[in-house]
DNA sequence: CCTTTCCAACCATCTAGTTGGTTTAAACGA
DNA sequence: TCGTTTAAACCAACTAGATGGTTGGAAAGG
């Protein structure tokens, strides 16, 4: 059997994603990650340097994927809210990973900050706002609206007599309507 | 010096709040909590049973305080959003504690679920909505809007030339306006 | 033969929880 | 009233693992 370091690295990233989504950085165990990836623990340190390095690599990779799945459109923030909702509904681990990162790392990554600033500038131009601060407020509120469902604990989502899929669609419609209302009002 | 178990318990809860806010359940250390409380580690197990029991006690106590500081008013959701914003701005640790809990515990506590259901029913009546699900959506979206600022990493909040206090007031006004827009539209 | 990739055991430290006491002050009986 | 007993509160050391990271190799293939 030939060695394949790219395959090992990819399996480690996938296994690490699962472990970090579930337990965060402090709660994750490198032994479990290695076992799930069917790789040796030492490979984690060879490829990523440390447990924290692995976490940062996973986060960067997954945020990049999310950006592809929910492309940003400053001229259609309600539409963006809807597609962001869809992307997060399709991969529920993503919001958890982001939340762990917010809690366990000191600040957003430079990539996240830069991406946010680009979006804020685009929103400012699209909505003819006075400054980047107002754009930041609207942008972050729209994102908060879009992620409300993903952030809700299961106990608050429970709904008798309605399928999960139908319930989710109703919420999606509310998200888009709320985002639209916010954009028109501000 | 007389023993005072009530005082020891209170100091442990305060010290634990600081430690859990900063590092969550898995990342917190009972030795650090005991040291910060100037109490013996064994007292934690005597009063709370376990590290997890301590976490749950801290969460219950702090959510109770928040409910007092931001009283719920179904007839004035924009006003509620504003006062929730104020309460969280005054004690930034609270949103972090809630986030750790969402990630590290399986579901919302029974108290949180019951409190949410009461609020949803009140919103349904106040806004003449067809069902509790629509009320849940509006309620959770309003709360998401109110907590946007507290959930933002420092790197996204940065604003040159504006004091933090002024920046926060501007955002607060946007929160209330957004909540109002959402309530009127849905 | 050499480099890359991988392995299993190891290490030094950390950790939640336990234990066998000591200290404090109230209760009690002579 | 005072000495002893008792219960509550507290202490420091301990235990039995767990853990991130390292090391001295072996395996694979160019």
Short mmCIF file of C-alpha atoms (C1' of nucleotides) in Angstrom, two decimals:
data_model
loop_
_atom_site.label_atom_id
_atom_site.label_comp_id
_atom_site.label_asym_id
_atom_site.label_seq_id
_atom_site.Cartn_x
_atom_site.Cartn_y
_atom_site.Cartn_z
CA UNK A 1 0.00 0.00 0.00
CA UNK A 2 1.45 3.34 -1.00
CA UNK A 3 1.56 6.15 1.46
CA UNK A 4 -0.71 9.08 0.65
CA UNK A 5 -0.13 12.11 2.84
CA UNK A 6 -2.82 14.19 1.08
CA UNK A 7 -5.43 11.53 1.85
CA UNK A 8 -4.27 11.27 5.47
CA UNK A 9 -4.45 15.02 5.87
CA UNK A 10 -7.97 15.15 4.38
CA UNK A 11 -9.20 12.35 6.64
CA UNK A 12 -7.74 14.15 9.67
CA UNK A 13 -9.52 17.37 8.71
CA UNK A 14 -12.84 15.55 8.32
CA UNK A 15 -12.46 13.67 11.58
CA UNK A 16 -11.37 16.84 13.35
CA UNK A 17 -14.40 18.71 11.98
CA UNK A 18 -16.70 16.13 13.56
CA UNK A 19 -14.87 16.18 16.87
CA UNK A 20 -14.58 19.97 17.11
CA UNK A 21 -18.23 20.51 16.10
CA UNK A 22 -19.33 18.17 18.85
CA UNK A 23 -16.96 19.13 21.66
CA UNK A 24 -15.08 22.30 20.78
CA UNK A 25 -11.35 22.83 21.11
CA UNK A 26 -10.91 22.20 24.86
CA UNK A 27 -13.27 19.23 24.90
CA UNK A 28 -11.89 17.54 21.78
CA UNK A 29 -9.36 14.73 22.11
CA UNK A 30 -6.51 14.26 19.60
CA UNK A 31 -6.54 10.50 20.25
CA UNK A 32 -10.18 10.37 19.16
CA UNK A 33 -9.50 12.48 16.07
CA UNK A 34 -6.62 10.21 15.02
CA UNK A 35 -8.72 7.10 15.62
CA UNK A 36 -11.65 8.47 13.60
CA UNK A 37 -9.28 9.39 10.79
CA UNK A 38 -7.58 5.98 10.94
CA UNK A 39 -4.28 7.83 11.19
CA UNK A 40 -1.45 8.05 13.69
CA UNK A 41 -1.67 10.84 16.26
CA UNK A 42 1.81 11.99 15.35
CA UNK A 43 0.51 12.93 11.87
CA UNK A 44 -1.61 15.65 13.46
CA UNK A 45 1.54 17.31 14.78
CA UNK A 46 3.39 16.70 11.52
CA UNK A 47 0.72 18.36 9.35
CA UNK A 48 -0.86 20.94 11.68
CA UNK A 49 1.70 21.58 14.40
CA UNK A 50 -0.68 21.37 17.35
CA UNK A 51 -4.28 20.74 18.35
CA UNK A 52 -4.98 24.46 18.00
CA UNK A 53 -3.36 24.52 14.55
CA UNK A 54 -5.67 21.70 13.52
CA UNK A 55 -8.70 23.61 14.80
CA UNK A 56 -7.71 26.73 12.84
CA UNK A 57 -7.16 24.68 9.68
CA UNK A 58 -10.60 23.08 10.01
CA UNK A 59 -12.28 26.44 10.60
CA UNK A 60 -10.59 28.10 7.63
CA UNK A 61 -11.48 25.23 5.32
CA UNK A 62 -15.13 25.11 6.38
CA UNK A 63 -15.72 28.87 6.27
CA UNK A 64 -14.35 28.85 2.74
CA UNK A 65 -16.87 26.18 1.76
CA UNK A 66 -19.71 28.14 3.37
CA UNK A 67 -18.76 31.26 1.40
CA UNK A 68 -19.12 29.18 -1.79
CA UNK A 69 -22.49 27.72 -0.80
CA UNK A 70 -24.06 31.00 0.29
CA UNK A 71 -22.61 33.65 -2.07
CA UNK A 72 -23.00 37.16 -0.75
CA UNK A 73 -25.26 39.56 -2.68
CA UNK A 74 -25.39 43.10 -1.25
CA UNK A 75 -28.22 43.99 -3.63
CA UNK A 76 -30.38 41.21 -2.26
CA UNK A 77 -29.81 40.82 1.46
CA UNK A 78 -33.13 39.00 2.00
CA UNK A 79 -32.08 36.51 -0.69
CA UNK A 80 -28.68 36.17 0.93
CA UNK A 81 -30.37 35.54 4.30
CA UNK A 82 -32.42 32.76 2.66
CA UNK A 83 -29.45 31.06 1.04
CA UNK A 84 -27.36 31.39 4.22
CA UNK A 85 -30.24 29.77 6.08
CA UNK A 86 -30.28 26.94 3.52
CA UNK A 87 -26.54 26.39 3.70
CA UNK A 88 -26.57 26.20 7.49
CA UNK A 89 -29.64 23.95 7.53
CA UNK A 90 -27.78 21.58 5.19
CA UNK A 91 -24.68 21.44 7.43
CA UNK A 92 -25.74 22.11 11.02
CA UNK A 93 -22.23 21.56 12.32
CA UNK A 94 -21.03 24.75 10.75
CA UNK A 95 -22.80 27.14 13.07
CA UNK A 96 -21.58 25.15 16.05
CA UNK A 97 -18.01 25.30 14.77
CA UNK A 98 -18.30 29.05 14.39
CA UNK A 99 -19.74 29.39 17.87
CA UNK A 100 -16.94 27.29 19.41
CA UNK A 101 -14.46 29.49 17.60
CA UNK A 102 -16.10 32.68 18.89
CA UNK A 103 -15.88 31.38 22.45
CA UNK A 104 -12.50 29.65 22.40
CA UNK A 105 -10.44 31.94 20.23
CA UNK A 106 -9.72 35.53 21.20
CA UNK A 107 -11.17 37.15 18.08
CA UNK A 108 -12.42 36.44 14.60
CA UNK A 109 -9.68 35.23 12.24
CA UNK A 110 -8.06 37.83 9.97
CA UNK A 111 -9.87 36.14 7.06
CA UNK A 112 -13.23 36.54 8.79
CA UNK A 113 -12.56 40.21 9.60
CA UNK A 114 -11.46 41.00 6.06
CA UNK A 115 -14.42 39.17 4.57
CA UNK A 116 -16.76 41.09 6.87
CA UNK A 117 -15.23 44.43 5.92
CA UNK A 118 -15.65 43.69 2.21
CA UNK A 119 -19.28 42.78 2.75
CA UNK A 120 -19.89 45.89 4.87
CA UNK A 121 -18.48 48.15 2.12
CA UNK A 122 -20.64 46.44 -0.48
CA UNK A 123 -23.76 46.83 1.68
CA UNK A 124 -22.96 50.49 2.25
CA UNK A 125 -22.84 51.13 -1.49
CA UNK A 126 -25.88 49.00 -2.31
CA UNK A 127 -28.12 50.60 0.31
CA UNK A 128 -26.60 54.10 0.07
CA UNK A 129 -25.73 54.20 3.76
CA UNK A 130 -23.81 57.05 5.43
CA UNK A 131 -20.94 54.92 6.77
CA UNK A 132 -19.49 51.42 7.22
CA UNK A 133 -20.80 51.27 10.80
CA UNK A 134 -24.43 51.45 9.73
CA UNK A 135 -23.65 48.84 7.07
CA UNK A 136 -22.02 46.61 9.68
CA UNK A 137 -25.10 46.88 11.87
CA UNK A 138 -27.52 45.93 9.10
CA UNK A 139 -25.27 43.18 7.77
CA UNK A 140 -24.75 41.56 11.18
CA UNK A 141 -28.45 41.86 12.05
CA UNK A 142 -29.40 40.17 8.78
CA UNK A 143 -26.89 37.40 9.47
CA UNK A 144 -28.28 37.08 13.02
CA UNK A 145 -31.79 36.70 11.56
CA UNK A 146 -30.56 34.09 9.08
CA UNK A 147 -28.83 32.07 11.81
CA UNK A 148 -31.63 32.23 14.37
CA UNK A 149 -32.90 28.76 13.55
CA UNK A 150 -29.44 27.15 13.59
CA UNK A 151 -28.74 28.74 16.97
CA UNK A 152 -31.96 27.50 18.55
CA UNK A 153 -31.69 24.57 20.98
CA UNK A 154 -33.79 21.55 19.98
CA UNK A 155 -36.15 22.10 22.90
CA UNK A 156 -37.27 25.43 21.51
CA UNK A 157 -37.72 24.07 17.98
CA UNK A 158 -40.12 21.32 18.98
CA UNK A 159 -43.47 21.57 17.21
CA UNK A 160 -46.24 18.99 17.54
CA UNK A 161 -48.09 17.93 14.44
CA UNK A 162 -45.69 19.56 11.95
CA UNK A 163 -42.89 17.81 10.08
CA UNK A 164 -39.42 19.14 10.70
CA UNK A 165 -39.06 19.97 7.03
CA UNK A 166 -42.32 21.94 6.86
CA UNK A 167 -41.48 23.72 10.10
CA UNK A 168 -38.11 24.69 8.71
CA UNK A 169 -39.66 26.06 5.50
CA UNK A 170 -42.08 28.21 7.47
CA UNK A 171 -39.19 29.59 9.49
CA UNK A 172 -37.19 30.23 6.31
CA UNK A 173 -40.04 32.33 4.91
CA UNK A 174 -40.12 34.32 8.15
CA UNK A 175 -36.35 34.86 7.94
CA UNK A 176 -36.54 36.26 4.43
CA UNK A 177 -39.51 38.48 5.33
CA UNK A 178 -37.77 39.74 8.46
CA UNK A 179 -34.56 40.50 6.55
CA UNK A 180 -36.59 42.35 3.93
CA UNK A 181 -38.38 44.39 6.60
CA UNK A 182 -35.10 45.33 8.25
CA UNK A 183 -33.49 46.42 4.97
CA UNK A 184 -36.47 48.55 4.05
CA UNK A 185 -36.72 50.19 7.45
CA UNK A 186 -33.05 51.15 7.93
CA UNK B 1 -13.36 32.78 62.68
CA UNK B 2 -16.81 31.21 62.32
CA UNK B 3 -17.66 28.99 59.42
CA UNK B 4 -20.19 30.42 56.95
CA UNK B 5 -21.37 27.91 54.39
CA UNK B 6 -23.74 30.35 52.67
CA UNK B 7 -20.87 32.77 52.08
CA UNK B 8 -18.62 29.99 50.78
CA UNK B 9 -21.31 28.80 48.40
CA UNK B 10 -21.90 32.33 47.10
CA UNK B 11 -18.17 32.90 46.52
CA UNK B 12 -17.95 29.59 44.66
CA UNK B 13 -20.86 30.57 42.41
CA UNK B 14 -19.25 33.93 41.61
CA UNK B 15 -15.84 32.42 40.95
CA UNK B 16 -17.40 29.68 38.85
CA UNK B 17 -19.32 32.26 36.80
CA UNK B 18 -16.05 33.97 35.89
CA UNK B 19 -14.31 30.72 35.03
CA UNK B 20 -17.20 29.25 33.01
CA UNK B 21 -17.77 32.52 31.11
CA UNK B 22 -14.13 32.59 30.10
CA UNK B 23 -13.48 28.93 29.36
CA UNK B 24 -16.74 26.98 29.30
CA UNK B 25 -17.41 23.69 31.07
CA UNK B 26 -14.69 21.52 29.49
CA UNK B 27 -12.04 24.22 29.65
CA UNK B 28 -12.77 25.33 33.21
CA UNK B 29 -10.67 23.96 36.07
CA UNK B 30 -12.17 23.23 39.51
CA UNK B 31 -8.82 24.00 41.15
CA UNK B 32 -8.94 27.51 39.67
CA UNK B 33 -12.54 28.02 40.76
CA UNK B 34 -11.75 26.95 44.32
CA UNK B 35 -8.68 29.22 44.41
CA UNK B 36 -10.62 32.22 43.09
CA UNK B 37 -13.34 31.60 45.68
CA UNK B 38 -10.76 31.17 48.43
CA UNK B 39 -12.44 27.89 49.27
CA UNK B 40 -11.43 24.22 49.36
CA UNK B 41 -12.05 22.24 46.21
CA UNK B 42 -13.92 19.60 48.19
CA UNK B 43 -16.60 22.22 48.98
CA UNK B 44 -17.56 22.25 45.31
CA UNK B 45 -18.45 18.56 45.52
CA UNK B 46 -20.16 19.03 48.87
CA UNK B 47 -22.46 21.82 47.65
CA UNK B 48 -22.90 21.06 43.93
CA UNK B 49 -22.08 17.38 43.50
CA UNK B 50 -19.83 17.76 40.48
CA UNK B 51 -18.30 20.23 38.06
CA UNK B 52 -21.37 19.89 35.84
CA UNK B 53 -23.68 20.45 38.80
CA UNK B 54 -21.81 23.66 39.54
CA UNK B 55 -22.17 24.79 35.93
CA UNK B 56 -25.93 24.17 35.98
CA UNK B 57 -26.29 26.03 39.28
CA UNK B 58 -24.41 29.05 37.88
CA UNK B 59 -26.49 29.07 34.68
CA UNK B 60 -29.82 28.86 36.54
CA UNK B 61 -28.84 31.66 38.92
CA UNK B 62 -27.65 34.00 36.17
CA UNK B 63 -30.60 33.42 33.82
CA UNK B 64 -32.88 34.27 36.72
CA UNK B 65 -31.04 37.56 37.22
CA UNK B 66 -31.27 38.37 33.49
CA UNK B 67 -35.03 37.80 33.53
CA UNK B 68 -35.27 40.40 36.29
CA UNK B 69 -33.07 42.92 34.49
CA UNK B 70 -34.81 42.66 31.11
CA UNK B 71 -38.49 42.03 31.94
CA UNK B 72 -40.42 40.61 29.00
CA UNK B 73 -43.19 42.75 27.46
CA UNK B 74 -45.09 41.06 24.61
CA UNK B 75 -46.86 44.33 23.82
CA UNK B 76 -43.57 46.09 23.23
CA UNK B 77 -41.09 43.71 21.60
CA UNK B 78 -38.91 46.56 20.27
CA UNK B 79 -38.71 47.92 23.84
CA UNK B 80 -37.90 44.46 25.13
CA UNK B 81 -35.16 44.16 22.50
CA UNK B 82 -33.71 47.45 23.72
CA UNK B 83 -33.71 46.47 27.38
CA UNK B 84 -32.31 43.02 26.60
CA UNK B 85 -29.56 44.77 24.65
CA UNK B 86 -28.86 46.98 27.68
CA UNK B 87 -28.80 44.08 30.14
CA UNK B 88 -26.36 42.11 28.00
CA UNK B 89 -24.18 45.16 27.35
CA UNK B 90 -23.97 45.65 31.13
CA UNK B 91 -22.91 42.03 31.78
CA UNK B 92 -21.13 40.72 28.67
CA UNK B 93 -20.35 37.43 30.34
CA UNK B 94 -23.97 36.39 30.24
CA UNK B 95 -24.24 35.83 26.51
CA UNK B 96 -21.03 33.84 26.60
CA UNK B 97 -22.35 31.67 29.41
CA UNK B 98 -25.51 31.02 27.43
CA UNK B 99 -23.48 30.16 24.33
CA UNK B 100 -21.24 27.73 26.25
CA UNK B 101 -24.38 26.12 27.62
CA UNK B 102 -25.92 25.78 24.14
CA UNK B 103 -22.78 24.06 22.90
CA UNK B 104 -21.85 21.93 25.90
CA UNK B 105 -25.24 20.81 27.18
CA UNK B 106 -27.57 18.70 25.09
CA UNK B 107 -30.53 21.07 25.15
CA UNK B 108 -31.94 24.15 26.79
CA UNK B 109 -32.74 23.62 30.48
CA UNK B 110 -36.37 22.82 31.38
CA UNK B 111 -36.56 26.29 32.89
CA UNK B 112 -35.41 27.91 29.66
CA UNK B 113 -37.90 25.89 27.59
CA UNK B 114 -40.80 26.72 29.89
CA UNK B 115 -39.87 30.38 29.98
CA UNK B 116 -39.69 30.42 26.18
CA UNK B 117 -43.12 28.76 25.83
CA UNK B 118 -44.71 31.32 28.14
CA UNK B 119 -43.20 34.15 26.12
CA UNK B 120 -44.32 32.59 22.83
CA UNK B 121 -47.92 32.31 24.06
CA UNK B 122 -47.87 35.92 25.22
CA UNK B 123 -46.48 37.10 21.86
CA UNK B 124 -49.12 35.10 20.00
CA UNK B 125 -51.90 36.86 21.92
CA UNK B 126 -50.33 40.30 21.74
CA UNK B 127 -49.71 40.19 17.97
CA UNK B 128 -52.82 38.11 17.11
CA UNK B 129 -50.76 35.40 15.43
CA UNK B 130 -52.25 32.14 14.08
CA UNK B 131 -50.12 29.77 16.17
CA UNK B 132 -47.29 29.40 18.67
CA UNK B 133 -44.84 28.53 15.89
CA UNK B 134 -45.18 31.93 14.24
CA UNK B 135 -44.83 33.52 17.68
CA UNK B 136 -41.70 31.46 18.34
CA UNK B 137 -40.18 32.61 15.05
CA UNK B 138 -40.82 36.30 15.74
CA UNK B 139 -39.72 36.03 19.37
CA UNK B 140 -36.46 34.22 18.57
CA UNK B 141 -35.70 36.59 15.68
CA UNK B 142 -36.23 39.61 17.94
CA UNK B 143 -33.94 38.05 20.54
CA UNK B 144 -31.37 37.32 17.82
CA UNK B 145 -31.51 40.97 16.74
CA UNK B 146 -31.11 42.11 20.37
CA UNK B 147 -28.08 39.85 20.92
CA UNK B 148 -26.31 40.62 17.63
CA UNK B 149 -23.91 43.06 19.25
CA UNK B 150 -23.06 40.78 22.19
CA UNK B 151 -22.37 37.93 19.77
CA UNK B 152 -20.04 39.97 17.57
CA UNK B 153 -16.30 39.28 17.90
CA UNK B 154 -14.26 42.36 18.88
CA UNK B 155 -12.63 42.48 15.44
CA UNK B 156 -15.96 43.15 13.76
CA UNK B 157 -16.96 45.82 16.31
CA UNK B 158 -13.88 47.96 15.79
CA UNK B 159 -14.70 51.48 14.68
CA UNK B 160 -12.09 54.21 14.25
CA UNK B 161 -12.91 57.68 15.53
CA UNK B 162 -15.99 56.68 17.50
CA UNK B 163 -16.10 55.97 21.23
CA UNK B 164 -17.24 52.52 22.23
CA UNK B 165 -20.12 53.99 24.15
CA UNK B 166 -21.37 56.08 21.22
CA UNK B 167 -20.95 53.15 18.86
CA UNK B 168 -22.98 50.99 21.15
CA UNK B 169 -25.79 53.55 21.36
CA UNK B 170 -25.98 53.76 17.59
CA UNK B 171 -26.22 49.99 17.39
CA UNK B 172 -28.88 49.95 20.11
CA UNK B 173 -31.03 52.35 18.08
CA UNK B 174 -30.65 50.09 15.04
CA UNK B 175 -31.66 47.06 17.13
CA UNK B 176 -34.87 48.72 18.31
CA UNK B 177 -35.70 49.94 14.80
CA UNK B 178 -35.03 46.49 13.31
CA UNK B 179 -37.18 44.77 15.94
CA UNK B 180 -39.97 47.26 15.25
CA UNK B 181 -39.72 46.64 11.50
CA UNK B 182 -39.89 42.89 12.00
CA UNK B 183 -42.92 43.10 14.29
CA UNK B 184 -44.79 45.33 11.88
CA UNK B 185 -44.00 43.21 8.85
CA UNK B 186 -44.89 39.80 10.29
"C1'" DC C 1 20.54 4.17 -0.24
"C1'" DC C 2 17.72 7.98 0.98
"C1'" DT C 3 13.59 10.58 1.83
"C1'" DT C 4 8.92 10.65 2.98
"C1'" DT C 5 5.31 8.76 5.54
"C1'" DC C 6 3.77 6.35 9.18
"C1'" DC C 7 3.79 3.68 13.83
"C1'" DA C 8 3.52 2.38 18.86
"C1'" DA C 9 5.26 3.40 22.95
"C1'" DC C 10 6.53 6.85 25.92
"C1'" DC C 11 6.71 11.19 28.92
"C1'" DA C 12 5.69 14.76 31.93
"C1'" DT C 13 2.06 17.01 33.35
"C1'" DC C 14 -2.67 17.71 34.27
"C1'" DT C 15 -7.30 16.70 36.17
"C1'" DA C 16 -11.93 15.58 38.47
"C1'" DG C 17 -13.11 13.63 42.28
"C1'" DT C 18 -12.06 11.29 46.97
"C1'" DT C 19 -10.40 10.62 51.61
"C1'" DG C 20 -8.95 10.80 56.17
"C1'" DG C 21 -8.38 13.94 58.78
"C1'" DT C 22 -8.68 19.06 61.56
"C1'" DT C 23 -11.15 23.13 63.10
"C1'" DT C 24 -15.06 25.54 64.88
"C1'" DA C 25 -18.81 26.38 67.63
"C1'" DA C 26 -23.11 24.70 69.42
"C1'" DA C 27 -25.26 21.32 72.39
"C1'" DC C 28 -25.35 18.69 76.45
"C1'" DG C 29 -24.77 16.69 80.95
"C1'" DA C 30 -22.74 16.73 85.41
"C1'" DT D 1 -20.60 26.98 84.78
"C1'" DC D 2 -17.43 24.15 82.63
"C1'" DG D 3 -15.62 20.27 80.33
"C1'" DT D 4 -16.89 16.98 76.90
"C1'" DT D 5 -19.26 15.55 72.86
"C1'" DT D 6 -21.11 16.19 68.45
"C1'" DA D 7 -22.16 17.97 63.98
"C1'" DA D 8 -21.10 21.13 60.39
"C1'" DA D 9 -17.65 23.16 57.76
"C1'" DC D 10 -13.32 23.02 56.06
"C1'" DC D 11 -8.39 21.27 54.70
"C1'" DA D 12 -4.33 19.14 52.22
"C1'" DA D 13 -2.90 15.25 50.27
"C1'" DC D 14 -4.01 11.63 47.44
"C1'" DT D 15 -5.80 8.59 43.49
"C1'" DA D 16 -6.49 6.80 39.17
"C1'" DG D 17 -6.71 7.90 35.37
"C1'" DA D 18 -6.45 11.32 31.15
"C1'" DT D 19 -3.89 14.19 27.95
"C1'" DG D 20 -1.10 16.94 24.41
"C1'" DG D 21 2.92 16.32 22.52
"C1'" DT D 22 7.49 13.61 21.56
"C1'" DT D 23 10.65 9.98 20.11
"C1'" DG D 24 13.12 6.32 18.13
"C1'" DG D 25 12.18 3.59 15.19
"C1'" DA D 26 9.76 0.73 10.71
"C1'" DA D 27 7.69 0.72 6.10
"C1'" DA D 28 7.29 2.26 1.41
"C1'" DG D 29 8.91 3.64 -2.84
"C1'" DG D 30 11.90 6.53 -5.81
#
